[in-house]
Structures are given as C-alpha cells and as structure tokens.
Amino acid sequence: TLSLHDALPIFLGATAFGQNYKWITLNSGVTDGNLFAIDFPSDLVGYAVGHNGTDNYVLKTTNGGASWTNKATATIDQLVVSCDFIDDNTGFLACLNGGTFMTKDGGTTWSKGFTGSNANMTNISYPNETTGYMCSNAGRFFKTTTGGTGWQVNTININDDLVYIKF
C-alpha cells in the first residue's frame, strides 16, 4: 500500500525486470481533503481512501486509474484513513475513533466491525478474508480472526503512534 498524505492526485509508477517506468499523475476527482492510502488488488481495480474532515472518500477504479467513483456510503460513519483489499471485491477500511468496515461486493455495501476501542486507527492489513491487523495511536495494535466482527487489542509499552502494519 502506498500512502499519499496531503496529496489529491494519485501517482503510480513501477520498476520491473530492470526497466524503470515513469510516474504518472491520475486525476482522483477529489478537490477538497486528503487521500491517505491506495491499494490495487489487481492491474485494473484499485481503491484510494481519505477524507476532508467531514466527508469520506473511498474511491474505486476499474480501469487502472483512468476514472474513479466514490464508494463511500452513509454506513461509513467514521473518517477513513487506510484500506486493504484482498481481491477486487473484498476489502477492509480503518478509521479514526476505532472504526473498521468491510465490503464483499466492491464497495457497494459496507458492514461495520467493532474494535471495542476509540483509538485512532492508522493502518490496516488483511493477509486473508478472516485474519486482519490494524495499528493505532499510543502503541496499540489490533487483531481479528473473525473477518473484523471482533478484535483483540494489544499494547506495546511505548507512547508513540504505530503508523504502518503489513502481513
């Protein structure tokens, strides 16, 4: 996942087999707010998430970034800061104030998970559909083995925010 703090355009680039590819700018359509994370589960389908302090952006592309559609709904009632999609349709969001949401239909509908915490989540990682991890402020990280319906909180004895987690 590539984080894009304080940036509205989306930049994509790659290096493969010794070939360097140029960064290209893709227009997200967002004119107010921040995009914080991007995830492409396949070559053509990708998601970028963020918010403007009031409204969420859960942008989806099905054409490699040429155009984007906002899939945020009223169900997502907490500000989104991170996403992880395990395939084109199944994905998870991490939000401020302990929020987490899941979709199995490419963002058409979202279901809310319960962390039991009001911590500000900073990043989310799902290696498969049932096991997921989130990290947050004040040295806390969370694990689910139920696809996000229940979470265990773990605390590392530090006062720093945890900002990235990947499995």
Short mmCIF file of N, CA and C in Angstrom, two decimals:
data_model
loop_
_atom_site.label_atom_id
_atom_site.label_comp_id
_atom_site.label_asym_id
_atom_site.label_seq_id
_atom_site.Cartn_x
_atom_site.Cartn_y
_atom_site.Cartn_z
N THR A 1 0.85 -1.17 0.00
CA THR A 1 0.00 0.00 0.00
C THR A 1 0.89 1.23 0.00
N LEU A 2 0.62 2.16 -0.87
CA LEU A 2 1.36 3.40 -0.99
C LEU A 2 0.57 4.48 -0.29
N SER A 3 1.16 5.14 0.68
CA SER A 3 0.47 6.22 1.38
C SER A 3 0.70 7.54 0.66
N LEU A 4 -0.35 8.32 0.57
CA LEU A 4 -0.30 9.60 -0.13
C LEU A 4 -0.84 10.69 0.78
N HIS A 5 -0.05 11.10 1.74
CA HIS A 5 -0.51 12.11 2.69
C HIS A 5 -0.53 13.49 2.04
N ASP A 6 -1.62 14.19 2.28
CA ASP A 6 -1.78 15.56 1.81
C ASP A 6 -1.64 15.70 0.30
N ALA A 7 -2.08 14.69 -0.43
CA ALA A 7 -2.00 14.76 -1.89
C ALA A 7 -3.33 14.37 -2.50
N LEU A 8 -3.79 15.15 -3.44
CA LEU A 8 -5.04 14.83 -4.09
C LEU A 8 -4.86 14.06 -5.39
N PRO A 9 -3.81 14.33 -6.16
CA PRO A 9 -3.60 13.47 -7.32
C PRO A 9 -3.06 12.12 -6.87
N ILE A 10 -3.22 11.13 -7.70
CA ILE A 10 -2.68 9.80 -7.42
C ILE A 10 -1.54 9.56 -8.39
N PHE A 11 -0.39 9.13 -7.88
CA PHE A 11 0.77 8.88 -8.70
C PHE A 11 1.06 7.39 -8.71
N LEU A 12 1.26 6.82 -9.88
CA LEU A 12 1.58 5.41 -10.00
C LEU A 12 2.89 5.26 -10.76
N GLY A 13 3.69 4.29 -10.35
CA GLY A 13 4.93 4.01 -11.03
C GLY A 13 5.39 2.61 -10.70
N ALA A 14 6.37 2.09 -11.47
CA ALA A 14 6.82 0.73 -11.22
C ALA A 14 8.20 0.52 -11.81
N THR A 15 8.89 -0.50 -11.31
CA THR A 15 10.13 -0.98 -11.88
C THR A 15 10.02 -2.48 -12.01
N ALA A 16 10.26 -3.00 -13.18
CA ALA A 16 10.18 -4.45 -13.39
C ALA A 16 11.28 -4.88 -14.36
N PHE A 17 11.96 -5.96 -14.04
CA PHE A 17 12.99 -6.54 -14.89
C PHE A 17 14.01 -5.51 -15.33
N GLY A 18 14.41 -4.64 -14.41
CA GLY A 18 15.42 -3.64 -14.71
C GLY A 18 14.92 -2.45 -15.49
N GLN A 19 13.65 -2.45 -15.88
CA GLN A 19 13.08 -1.33 -16.62
C GLN A 19 12.50 -0.33 -15.62
N ASN A 20 12.78 0.93 -15.82
CA ASN A 20 12.19 1.97 -14.98
C ASN A 20 11.02 2.60 -15.73
N TYR A 21 9.92 2.71 -15.04
CA TYR A 21 8.74 3.32 -15.61
C TYR A 21 8.54 4.67 -14.95
N LYS A 22 8.03 5.61 -15.70
CA LYS A 22 7.83 6.96 -15.19
C LYS A 22 6.61 7.03 -14.31
N TRP A 23 6.64 7.94 -13.36
CA TRP A 23 5.46 8.23 -12.54
C TRP A 23 4.45 8.95 -13.40
N ILE A 24 3.20 8.56 -13.26
CA ILE A 24 2.14 9.25 -13.98
C ILE A 24 1.14 9.78 -12.97
N THR A 25 0.55 10.91 -13.28
CA THR A 25 -0.45 11.51 -12.41
C THR A 25 -1.83 11.11 -12.90
N LEU A 26 -2.64 10.61 -11.97
CA LEU A 26 -4.01 10.26 -12.28
C LEU A 26 -4.92 11.21 -11.51
N ASN A 27 -5.93 11.73 -12.16
CA ASN A 27 -6.84 12.65 -11.52
C ASN A 27 -7.86 11.88 -10.70
N SER A 28 -7.85 12.06 -9.37
CA SER A 28 -8.76 11.34 -8.49
C SER A 28 -10.16 11.94 -8.48
N GLY A 29 -10.28 13.18 -8.90
CA GLY A 29 -11.57 13.86 -8.82
C GLY A 29 -11.81 14.54 -7.49
N VAL A 30 -10.96 14.29 -6.51
CA VAL A 30 -11.09 14.89 -5.19
C VAL A 30 -10.49 16.29 -5.23
N THR A 31 -11.26 17.27 -4.81
CA THR A 31 -10.78 18.66 -4.83
C THR A 31 -10.67 19.25 -3.44
N ASP A 32 -11.16 18.53 -2.42
CA ASP A 32 -11.14 19.05 -1.06
C ASP A 32 -10.86 17.90 -0.10
N GLY A 33 -9.73 17.94 0.60
CA GLY A 33 -9.42 16.89 1.55
C GLY A 33 -8.11 16.22 1.25
N ASN A 34 -7.92 15.03 1.83
CA ASN A 34 -6.68 14.28 1.71
C ASN A 34 -6.98 12.83 1.36
N LEU A 35 -6.13 12.26 0.53
CA LEU A 35 -6.13 10.82 0.31
C LEU A 35 -4.95 10.25 1.08
N PHE A 36 -5.20 9.22 1.88
CA PHE A 36 -4.17 8.70 2.77
C PHE A 36 -3.60 7.36 2.35
N ALA A 37 -4.34 6.56 1.60
CA ALA A 37 -3.86 5.23 1.23
C ALA A 37 -4.44 4.81 -0.10
N ILE A 38 -3.71 3.93 -0.77
CA ILE A 38 -4.15 3.39 -2.05
C ILE A 38 -3.80 1.92 -2.09
N ASP A 39 -4.67 1.11 -2.71
CA ASP A 39 -4.41 -0.32 -2.82
C ASP A 39 -5.00 -0.82 -4.13
N PHE A 40 -4.18 -1.50 -4.92
CA PHE A 40 -4.62 -2.13 -6.17
C PHE A 40 -4.54 -3.63 -6.01
N PRO A 41 -5.70 -4.31 -5.80
CA PRO A 41 -5.67 -5.76 -5.69
C PRO A 41 -5.45 -6.45 -7.03
N SER A 42 -5.61 -5.73 -8.15
CA SER A 42 -5.34 -6.28 -9.47
C SER A 42 -4.85 -5.15 -10.38
N ASP A 43 -4.53 -5.49 -11.59
CA ASP A 43 -3.99 -4.48 -12.51
C ASP A 43 -4.96 -3.33 -12.79
N LEU A 44 -6.24 -3.63 -12.88
CA LEU A 44 -7.21 -2.60 -13.26
C LEU A 44 -8.03 -2.05 -12.11
N VAL A 45 -8.25 -2.86 -11.06
CA VAL A 45 -9.11 -2.44 -9.94
C VAL A 45 -8.26 -1.92 -8.80
N GLY A 46 -8.58 -0.71 -8.35
CA GLY A 46 -7.85 -0.10 -7.25
C GLY A 46 -8.76 0.77 -6.41
N TYR A 47 -8.31 1.04 -5.20
CA TYR A 47 -9.07 1.86 -4.24
C TYR A 47 -8.12 2.88 -3.63
N ALA A 48 -8.61 4.09 -3.41
CA ALA A 48 -7.88 5.14 -2.70
C ALA A 48 -8.83 5.72 -1.65
N VAL A 49 -8.33 5.94 -0.44
CA VAL A 49 -9.22 6.39 0.64
C VAL A 49 -8.67 7.63 1.33
N GLY A 50 -9.59 8.40 1.91
CA GLY A 50 -9.25 9.58 2.67
C GLY A 50 -10.51 10.31 3.10
N HIS A 51 -10.33 11.56 3.49
CA HIS A 51 -11.48 12.36 3.93
C HIS A 51 -11.10 13.83 3.93
N ASN A 52 -12.11 14.68 4.11
CA ASN A 52 -11.86 16.12 4.19
C ASN A 52 -12.18 16.67 5.58
N GLY A 53 -12.26 15.80 6.57
CA GLY A 53 -12.62 16.20 7.92
C GLY A 53 -14.09 16.02 8.22
N THR A 54 -14.89 15.90 7.18
CA THR A 54 -16.33 15.69 7.31
C THR A 54 -16.80 14.52 6.45
N ASP A 55 -16.42 14.53 5.19
CA ASP A 55 -16.87 13.53 4.22
C ASP A 55 -15.74 12.56 3.89
N ASN A 56 -16.12 11.30 3.69
CA ASN A 56 -15.16 10.26 3.33
C ASN A 56 -15.02 10.14 1.83
N TYR A 57 -13.83 9.66 1.43
CA TYR A 57 -13.57 9.26 0.06
C TYR A 57 -13.13 7.81 0.07
N VAL A 58 -13.88 6.96 -0.59
CA VAL A 58 -13.47 5.59 -0.84
C VAL A 58 -13.58 5.44 -2.35
N LEU A 59 -12.52 5.84 -3.03
CA LEU A 59 -12.53 5.91 -4.48
C LEU A 59 -12.18 4.55 -5.07
N LYS A 60 -12.89 4.18 -6.12
CA LYS A 60 -12.65 2.92 -6.81
C LYS A 60 -12.44 3.17 -8.30
N THR A 61 -11.45 2.48 -8.86
CA THR A 61 -11.24 2.50 -10.30
C THR A 61 -11.34 1.06 -10.81
N THR A 62 -11.89 0.90 -11.98
CA THR A 62 -11.93 -0.42 -12.63
C THR A 62 -11.20 -0.39 -13.96
N ASN A 63 -10.50 0.72 -14.21
CA ASN A 63 -9.77 0.87 -15.47
C ASN A 63 -8.34 1.36 -15.25
N GLY A 64 -7.72 0.89 -14.18
CA GLY A 64 -6.33 1.23 -13.92
C GLY A 64 -6.08 2.65 -13.49
N GLY A 65 -7.12 3.37 -13.09
CA GLY A 65 -6.96 4.72 -12.59
C GLY A 65 -7.38 5.81 -13.56
N ALA A 66 -7.87 5.44 -14.72
CA ALA A 66 -8.30 6.46 -15.69
C ALA A 66 -9.49 7.25 -15.16
N SER A 67 -10.38 6.58 -14.40
CA SER A 67 -11.51 7.27 -13.78
C SER A 67 -11.79 6.63 -12.41
N TRP A 68 -12.42 7.41 -11.54
CA TRP A 68 -12.66 6.99 -10.16
C TRP A 68 -14.10 7.28 -9.78
N THR A 69 -14.69 6.40 -8.95
CA THR A 69 -16.04 6.56 -8.42
C THR A 69 -15.96 6.49 -6.90
N ASN A 70 -16.64 7.40 -6.21
CA ASN A 70 -16.64 7.38 -4.75
C ASN A 70 -17.64 6.34 -4.26
N LYS A 71 -17.15 5.33 -3.52
CA LYS A 71 -17.99 4.25 -3.00
C LYS A 71 -18.31 4.45 -1.52
N ALA A 72 -17.98 5.60 -0.96
CA ALA A 72 -18.32 5.88 0.44
C ALA A 72 -19.83 6.00 0.57
N THR A 73 -20.38 5.41 1.62
CA THR A 73 -21.81 5.48 1.89
C THR A 73 -22.02 6.02 3.30
N ALA A 74 -23.26 6.30 3.64
CA ALA A 74 -23.59 6.80 4.98
C ALA A 74 -23.27 5.77 6.06
N THR A 75 -23.19 4.49 5.69
CA THR A 75 -22.82 3.44 6.65
C THR A 75 -21.44 3.70 7.23
N ILE A 76 -20.54 4.25 6.42
CA ILE A 76 -19.17 4.55 6.88
C ILE A 76 -19.24 5.87 7.63
N ASP A 77 -19.47 5.78 8.95
CA ASP A 77 -19.74 6.96 9.75
C ASP A 77 -18.53 7.45 10.55
N GLN A 78 -17.35 6.96 10.21
CA GLN A 78 -16.11 7.42 10.83
C GLN A 78 -15.11 7.74 9.72
N LEU A 79 -14.19 8.65 9.99
CA LEU A 79 -13.29 9.13 8.95
C LEU A 79 -12.26 8.06 8.57
N VAL A 80 -12.18 7.77 7.28
CA VAL A 80 -11.35 6.68 6.74
C VAL A 80 -9.91 7.15 6.55
N VAL A 81 -8.95 6.29 6.98
CA VAL A 81 -7.54 6.63 6.84
C VAL A 81 -6.72 5.54 6.15
N SER A 82 -7.25 4.32 6.01
CA SER A 82 -6.47 3.24 5.41
C SER A 82 -7.39 2.19 4.82
N CYS A 83 -6.86 1.42 3.86
CA CYS A 83 -7.64 0.33 3.26
C CYS A 83 -6.72 -0.83 2.90
N ASP A 84 -7.31 -2.01 2.82
CA ASP A 84 -6.61 -3.18 2.31
C ASP A 84 -7.64 -4.08 1.64
N PHE A 85 -7.40 -4.41 0.37
CA PHE A 85 -8.29 -5.26 -0.40
C PHE A 85 -7.57 -6.55 -0.74
N ILE A 86 -8.22 -7.68 -0.44
CA ILE A 86 -7.58 -8.97 -0.71
C ILE A 86 -7.92 -9.48 -2.10
N ASP A 87 -8.93 -8.91 -2.73
CA ASP A 87 -9.25 -9.16 -4.13
C ASP A 87 -10.04 -7.97 -4.64
N ASP A 88 -10.54 -8.05 -5.86
CA ASP A 88 -11.23 -6.89 -6.45
C ASP A 88 -12.47 -6.47 -5.69
N ASN A 89 -13.08 -7.38 -4.94
CA ASN A 89 -14.35 -7.08 -4.28
C ASN A 89 -14.30 -7.06 -2.75
N THR A 90 -13.37 -7.78 -2.15
CA THR A 90 -13.33 -7.92 -0.69
C THR A 90 -12.27 -7.00 -0.11
N GLY A 91 -12.72 -6.05 0.72
CA GLY A 91 -11.79 -5.08 1.28
C GLY A 91 -12.21 -4.59 2.64
N PHE A 92 -11.27 -3.94 3.30
CA PHE A 92 -11.42 -3.50 4.68
C PHE A 92 -10.91 -2.08 4.82
N LEU A 93 -11.58 -1.31 5.68
CA LEU A 93 -11.19 0.07 5.95
C LEU A 93 -10.83 0.24 7.41
N ALA A 94 -9.85 1.09 7.70
CA ALA A 94 -9.52 1.51 9.06
C ALA A 94 -9.87 2.98 9.18
N CYS A 95 -10.44 3.36 10.32
CA CYS A 95 -10.94 4.72 10.50
C CYS A 95 -10.48 5.31 11.83
N LEU A 96 -10.67 6.60 11.96
CA LEU A 96 -10.45 7.26 13.24
C LEU A 96 -11.51 6.78 14.23
N ASN A 97 -11.25 6.96 15.50
CA ASN A 97 -12.18 6.62 16.58
C ASN A 97 -12.56 5.14 16.61
N GLY A 98 -11.62 4.26 16.25
CA GLY A 98 -11.84 2.82 16.38
C GLY A 98 -12.65 2.18 15.30
N GLY A 99 -12.92 2.86 14.23
CA GLY A 99 -13.80 2.32 13.21
C GLY A 99 -13.12 1.36 12.25
N THR A 100 -13.88 0.37 11.81
CA THR A 100 -13.45 -0.54 10.75
C THR A 100 -14.68 -1.00 9.98
N PHE A 101 -14.53 -1.14 8.68
CA PHE A 101 -15.64 -1.52 7.82
C PHE A 101 -15.15 -2.54 6.79
N MET A 102 -16.09 -3.35 6.28
CA MET A 102 -15.76 -4.38 5.31
C MET A 102 -16.77 -4.39 4.18
N THR A 103 -16.29 -4.68 2.98
CA THR A 103 -17.17 -4.90 1.82
C THR A 103 -16.80 -6.22 1.18
N LYS A 104 -17.79 -6.89 0.62
CA LYS A 104 -17.57 -8.11 -0.15
C LYS A 104 -18.07 -7.95 -1.58
N ASP A 105 -18.55 -6.75 -1.90
CA ASP A 105 -19.11 -6.51 -3.23
C ASP A 105 -18.50 -5.28 -3.91
N GLY A 106 -17.22 -5.04 -3.66
CA GLY A 106 -16.53 -3.95 -4.33
C GLY A 106 -16.93 -2.57 -3.87
N GLY A 107 -17.47 -2.46 -2.66
CA GLY A 107 -17.80 -1.15 -2.10
C GLY A 107 -19.24 -0.73 -2.28
N THR A 108 -20.06 -1.57 -2.87
CA THR A 108 -21.49 -1.21 -3.00
C THR A 108 -22.15 -1.16 -1.63
N THR A 109 -21.85 -2.13 -0.78
CA THR A 109 -22.35 -2.12 0.60
C THR A 109 -21.18 -2.33 1.56
N TRP A 110 -21.33 -1.79 2.76
CA TRP A 110 -20.30 -1.87 3.79
C TRP A 110 -20.93 -2.36 5.09
N SER A 111 -20.19 -3.19 5.83
CA SER A 111 -20.63 -3.60 7.16
C SER A 111 -19.60 -3.14 8.17
N LYS A 112 -20.07 -2.77 9.34
CA LYS A 112 -19.21 -2.21 10.38
C LYS A 112 -18.69 -3.31 11.29
N GLY A 113 -17.41 -3.24 11.61
CA GLY A 113 -16.81 -4.12 12.61
C GLY A 113 -16.68 -3.37 13.92
N PHE A 114 -16.45 -4.08 14.99
CA PHE A 114 -16.36 -3.45 16.31
C PHE A 114 -15.03 -3.78 16.95
N THR A 115 -14.23 -2.75 17.19
CA THR A 115 -12.92 -2.94 17.81
C THR A 115 -12.99 -2.85 19.33
N GLY A 116 -14.05 -2.25 19.86
CA GLY A 116 -14.13 -2.03 21.30
C GLY A 116 -13.20 -0.93 21.77
N SER A 117 -12.76 -0.10 20.85
CA SER A 117 -11.80 0.96 21.17
C SER A 117 -12.20 2.23 20.43
N ASN A 118 -11.79 3.36 20.98
CA ASN A 118 -11.96 4.62 20.27
C ASN A 118 -10.62 5.17 19.78
N ALA A 119 -9.62 4.28 19.70
CA ALA A 119 -8.30 4.67 19.22
C ALA A 119 -8.38 5.12 17.77
N ASN A 120 -7.51 6.02 17.40
CA ASN A 120 -7.42 6.44 16.01
C ASN A 120 -6.59 5.42 15.24
N MET A 121 -7.24 4.64 14.39
CA MET A 121 -6.55 3.66 13.58
C MET A 121 -5.70 4.38 12.56
N THR A 122 -4.55 3.80 12.23
CA THR A 122 -3.65 4.44 11.28
C THR A 122 -3.38 3.59 10.05
N ASN A 123 -3.52 2.25 10.16
CA ASN A 123 -3.24 1.38 9.02
C ASN A 123 -3.91 0.04 9.25
N ILE A 124 -4.21 -0.67 8.15
CA ILE A 124 -4.89 -1.96 8.21
C ILE A 124 -4.24 -2.92 7.23
N SER A 125 -4.17 -4.20 7.61
CA SER A 125 -3.61 -5.23 6.75
C SER A 125 -4.35 -6.54 6.95
N TYR A 126 -4.82 -7.12 5.87
CA TYR A 126 -5.51 -8.42 5.90
C TYR A 126 -4.78 -9.39 4.98
N PRO A 127 -4.11 -10.39 5.54
CA PRO A 127 -3.48 -11.40 4.67
C PRO A 127 -4.50 -12.36 4.06
N ASN A 128 -5.68 -12.46 4.66
CA ASN A 128 -6.76 -13.28 4.09
C ASN A 128 -8.09 -12.72 4.58
N GLU A 129 -9.19 -13.35 4.21
CA GLU A 129 -10.51 -12.78 4.49
C GLU A 129 -10.89 -12.79 5.97
N THR A 130 -10.29 -13.64 6.77
CA THR A 130 -10.68 -13.72 8.19
C THR A 130 -9.68 -13.09 9.15
N THR A 131 -8.42 -13.07 8.80
CA THR A 131 -7.39 -12.57 9.70
C THR A 131 -6.94 -11.18 9.27
N GLY A 132 -7.04 -10.24 10.20
CA GLY A 132 -6.65 -8.88 9.90
C GLY A 132 -5.95 -8.22 11.07
N TYR A 133 -5.20 -7.16 10.76
CA TYR A 133 -4.45 -6.42 11.75
C TYR A 133 -4.63 -4.93 11.51
N MET A 134 -4.71 -4.17 12.58
CA MET A 134 -4.73 -2.71 12.50
C MET A 134 -3.78 -2.16 13.55
N CYS A 135 -3.19 -1.01 13.25
CA CYS A 135 -2.40 -0.33 14.27
C CYS A 135 -3.01 1.05 14.50
N SER A 136 -2.64 1.64 15.64
CA SER A 136 -3.27 2.90 16.04
C SER A 136 -2.31 3.74 16.86
N ASN A 137 -2.88 4.80 17.39
CA ASN A 137 -2.11 5.69 18.24
C ASN A 137 -1.80 5.03 19.58
N ALA A 138 -0.87 5.59 20.30
CA ALA A 138 -0.50 5.17 21.67
C ALA A 138 -0.03 3.71 21.74
N GLY A 139 0.65 3.22 20.71
CA GLY A 139 1.27 1.91 20.77
C GLY A 139 0.30 0.74 20.77
N ARG A 140 -0.88 0.89 20.24
CA ARG A 140 -1.85 -0.20 20.22
C ARG A 140 -1.96 -0.82 18.84
N PHE A 141 -2.08 -2.16 18.82
CA PHE A 141 -2.42 -2.83 17.58
C PHE A 141 -3.50 -3.85 17.86
N PHE A 142 -4.24 -4.18 16.81
CA PHE A 142 -5.44 -4.99 16.94
C PHE A 142 -5.36 -6.17 15.98
N LYS A 143 -5.97 -7.29 16.38
CA LYS A 143 -6.01 -8.48 15.53
C LYS A 143 -7.42 -9.06 15.54
N THR A 144 -7.87 -9.49 14.37
CA THR A 144 -9.14 -10.21 14.25
C THR A 144 -8.89 -11.54 13.55
N THR A 145 -9.63 -12.55 13.95
CA THR A 145 -9.63 -13.82 13.24
C THR A 145 -11.05 -14.16 12.80
N THR A 146 -11.93 -13.15 12.87
CA THR A 146 -13.34 -13.34 12.52
C THR A 146 -13.78 -12.43 11.37
N GLY A 147 -12.84 -11.99 10.57
CA GLY A 147 -13.18 -11.12 9.45
C GLY A 147 -13.58 -9.71 9.86
N GLY A 148 -13.23 -9.31 11.08
CA GLY A 148 -13.48 -7.95 11.53
C GLY A 148 -14.68 -7.78 12.44
N THR A 149 -15.40 -8.87 12.75
CA THR A 149 -16.56 -8.72 13.63
C THR A 149 -16.14 -8.60 15.09
N GLY A 150 -14.97 -9.10 15.45
CA GLY A 150 -14.44 -8.97 16.80
C GLY A 150 -12.94 -8.75 16.73
N TRP A 151 -12.41 -7.96 17.66
CA TRP A 151 -10.99 -7.61 17.63
C TRP A 151 -10.37 -7.79 19.01
N GLN A 152 -9.10 -8.20 19.04
CA GLN A 152 -8.31 -8.25 20.27
C GLN A 152 -7.35 -7.07 20.23
N VAL A 153 -7.26 -6.35 21.33
CA VAL A 153 -6.33 -5.23 21.40
C VAL A 153 -5.06 -5.67 22.11
N ASN A 154 -3.93 -5.22 21.59
CA ASN A 154 -2.63 -5.47 22.19
C ASN A 154 -1.93 -4.13 22.31
N THR A 155 -1.21 -3.96 23.39
CA THR A 155 -0.50 -2.70 23.62
C THR A 155 0.98 -2.96 23.75
N ILE A 156 1.76 -2.21 23.00
CA ILE A 156 3.21 -2.23 23.13
C ILE A 156 3.55 -1.12 24.11
N ASN A 157 4.44 -1.36 25.00
CA ASN A 157 4.75 -0.40 26.07
C ASN A 157 5.57 0.77 25.53
N ILE A 158 4.94 1.55 24.65
CA ILE A 158 5.53 2.78 24.12
C ILE A 158 4.45 3.84 24.08
N ASN A 159 4.85 5.06 24.01
CA ASN A 159 3.88 6.16 23.92
C ASN A 159 3.75 6.70 22.50
N ASP A 160 4.45 6.07 21.57
CA ASP A 160 4.43 6.55 20.20
C ASP A 160 3.28 5.93 19.41
N ASP A 161 2.87 6.62 18.37
CA ASP A 161 1.84 6.09 17.48
C ASP A 161 2.45 5.03 16.58
N LEU A 162 1.70 3.96 16.33
CA LEU A 162 2.09 2.98 15.33
C LEU A 162 1.42 3.41 14.04
N VAL A 163 2.17 3.53 12.95
CA VAL A 163 1.61 4.12 11.74
C VAL A 163 1.49 3.15 10.56
N TYR A 164 2.15 1.99 10.62
CA TYR A 164 2.09 1.09 9.48
C TYR A 164 2.20 -0.35 9.96
N ILE A 165 1.37 -1.21 9.36
CA ILE A 165 1.41 -2.64 9.67
C ILE A 165 1.13 -3.39 8.38
N LYS A 166 1.87 -4.49 8.12
CA LYS A 166 1.68 -5.25 6.89
C LYS A 166 1.97 -6.71 7.15
N PHE A 167 1.02 -7.56 6.78
CA PHE A 167 1.19 -9.01 6.88
C PHE A 167 0.90 -9.62 5.54
#
